[in-house]
Amino acid sequence: MAKAKKATIKFQKNHLKGAIDQRRKKQKATQIYKKRNPKKFGRGANAGSSSNGGEEEEGEDAKQEEEEKQDSGDEKSKDMGVDEFFNNDLESDSEEEPESDNEDFAGIDTIVEEDDGSDMETPTPKKQTAAQKKKQDAKEEAAKKIQLDALKEKDPEFYKYLQQNDQELLEFDGEMEDLESEEENDDEDDDEEMEVDSDEDMEEEEEQPKKKGKKTAVEEEETMDGVPLVTKEMVAAWQSALVEKHSLRALRRLLLAFRAGAHLHDAEDDRTYAYKINSPIVFNKLVVTCLKHVIPTLDHHLPVQTTSGGKPKPVNSGSKYATLQPLVKSFLQNTLFLLKELTDQEMIYFVIRESEKAIRYLIGFPKIAKDLLKHLLFLWSTATDRVRIISFLTIRTICLQLGPTYLDLSLKGVYLTFVRYAKTTTMHTLPNLHLMQNCVAQLYGMDFDRSYQHGFVYVRQLAIHLRNAVLVKTKESFKAVYNWQYLHCLGLWAQVISTHALSSAGQPTALHALIYPLVQVSLGALRLIPTSTYYPLRFQIIRNLIQLIENTGTFIPLAPFLFEVLEGGEMKRPGRKGTLKPLEWDLGFKCSKDYKGSRVYQDGTGEQVYELMTEYYALFSTSISFPELAIPAIVQLKRFIKKSSLVKLTKQFAGLVEKLEQNSRFVEGERNKADFSPSDAAGVSGFLRHQDKEKTPLGAYWKGVKRSVMAKRKMIEEARKDRAEREDKDSSSRSSKAEEEEDDDESMDEDDLEDIEEDDDSE
């Protein structure tokens, strides 16, 4: 047998015992970590290791440990207690920093221990002695040391960065556990556990400054009920640490304070947080600092990475994301909670604008993303115009950055939100409806295929309501069609399809296929009750279809529905004179009994027919078939002029007839110059394609009429604004008077109650 070398003998004599002890401690810490994280290593990891000779190894380790304890001649170890022994060994481990040879920890990229609720499996004693708690803390810290060793091996650059710029992060103080306990608070079943965990975290934060002595003077100055009080100096210090060093420790403490601030006015929340806030100035500064500097710090540690094709990778695909995930989730949850609690519109606008930068971090938290989308839809339909616009822009950013799943949710959400808001139409809600229509049309232009799927379903729903009304013919079925929601939905889809039916190159998109069903549903609703009572609804539907014709070039025969109005009894019989105000055609779809048969209603109906007919025929002023298209209109208008006694209206229609005849002669002259036959489809479609419609006789005439119509609408809108302001002032004054009266009534009621109580006492 070969003789051992001197180095081997020397190592066995001086260092073998320490190496064995150190290895055993590392194995115990590994087992503890595996038990606490069954989701990462599988619940069978510990069982498998014990089944494959684990019991024999534990028995041998126990025997060997007893022999070593008996043979040990170290007087220091004999005098030390159990707690001092573990603390002393942990200090020696941290000094030597041995390299980890455990392959199971090679993929761990986290700085602190993650608590995933596995402690629920093994019951813990309600009360622990100081020695037991100290021993448990030592074991947990050993597990954290192992994770740091794994981080050092896997990502040495990030570990070196932490040593140079954020050394305090490597010293554990229990703050991350407080943030991680916030994740458990999402589950309703863990509410009681969370309260206990938060209390333990607070106790740890109180004990650890005594151990380490590294608490700053600012944090020691002010406390409330034993909890640190956030001050402006603390917020400023955190802000400077984020801006200058991108400190994760400062970020963690700032998020803990932000969490306390977000739940500051939550009456139902009885939890104890790591910090307290008692000043509105500090609260505002804390919120502004968080919203402005948290995302840049996270972006520094989690920069945007792109694939080989140039597309950005999801933020949760990086190696450092697991470490920062609790911080990201805490910020997103508390920002959303704060947004729901705010009532000031300027503050809401600021929070949404700043939180839009954090959209890419929502990819790993679908529940938070859907909750945020739902609240943004609520603000988009109820808040001021400024908040509405920023809410919609944030929704659009969510669709762009988070993928098609959220695009489908947004397309469905904006449409249903619009339908809910469109139940009534007044001069106050009409501008908001127009704004929402424009927003919906813009969102449905992001993906034509998905927009077609949603549009097909919703247009089909409108068709089903119309079919039921035609077949059943009851009052309830008619009301399902003749209401503001149905009418605004027709206008919405007309705007969506007219905007996106053709691509920028002039080619049909997927939405082009919805033109025919929408036109059929619109004309069916128009003909459902063809009486003069619903002329306002008829004119609004015709105006929607004219918009569709203008943007898509589709021919829709609308002239017969206008001729029908001129031939109706409302325009033939003499109108009843009165002092009624002019009818606001865009604020109603039904004529009231006061206006029906009046001269005011007659004049208004004639003006609407004149405007719509002029605009309709002006759209075809360059069509090769215009002379044949204009013949029915010329004949019908001349017949009306001959029979009608409405002088002003007959003069307007006489001018329209003259322009129709002039435009017909213009088109006939251009047709005579053409060198192609009627069977040449390409030549027919290209006829007068480059001719400006406004330079044709009818187009120039419509330009002047349109100018007068727009001026009239502008006057009406200004009058509505003035009236709305007066109504707001009157309502505010009435409400103040009502409050004063209520106060007087309440005081009388209190006196009466006192009298009743006195009577009861006397009895």
XYZ file of C-alpha atoms in Angstrom, residues 11 52-53 75 127-128 131 149 251 267 287 326 503 538 613 624 670 672 692 721 730 742:
22
model
C -4.834 18.202 5.436
C -32.247 5.983 -2.484
C -30.019 5.352 0.442
C -12.457 23.500 24.272
C -44.561 30.034 19.867
C -40.821 29.671 19.499
C -32.903 30.010 20.649
C -23.237 31.337 -4.564
C -36.319 50.342 -4.743
C -61.059 51.451 5.498
C -46.430 58.686 -5.353
C -41.803 40.433 -6.514
C -56.270 49.685 -47.265
C -84.386 57.703 -41.062
C -80.080 64.647 -51.432
C -70.148 57.776 -65.881
C -67.033 63.900 -71.170
C -68.715 61.763 -75.834
C -61.939 66.779 -58.585
C -72.462 74.822 -24.577
C -78.506 76.286 -11.822
C -81.566 69.149 4.465
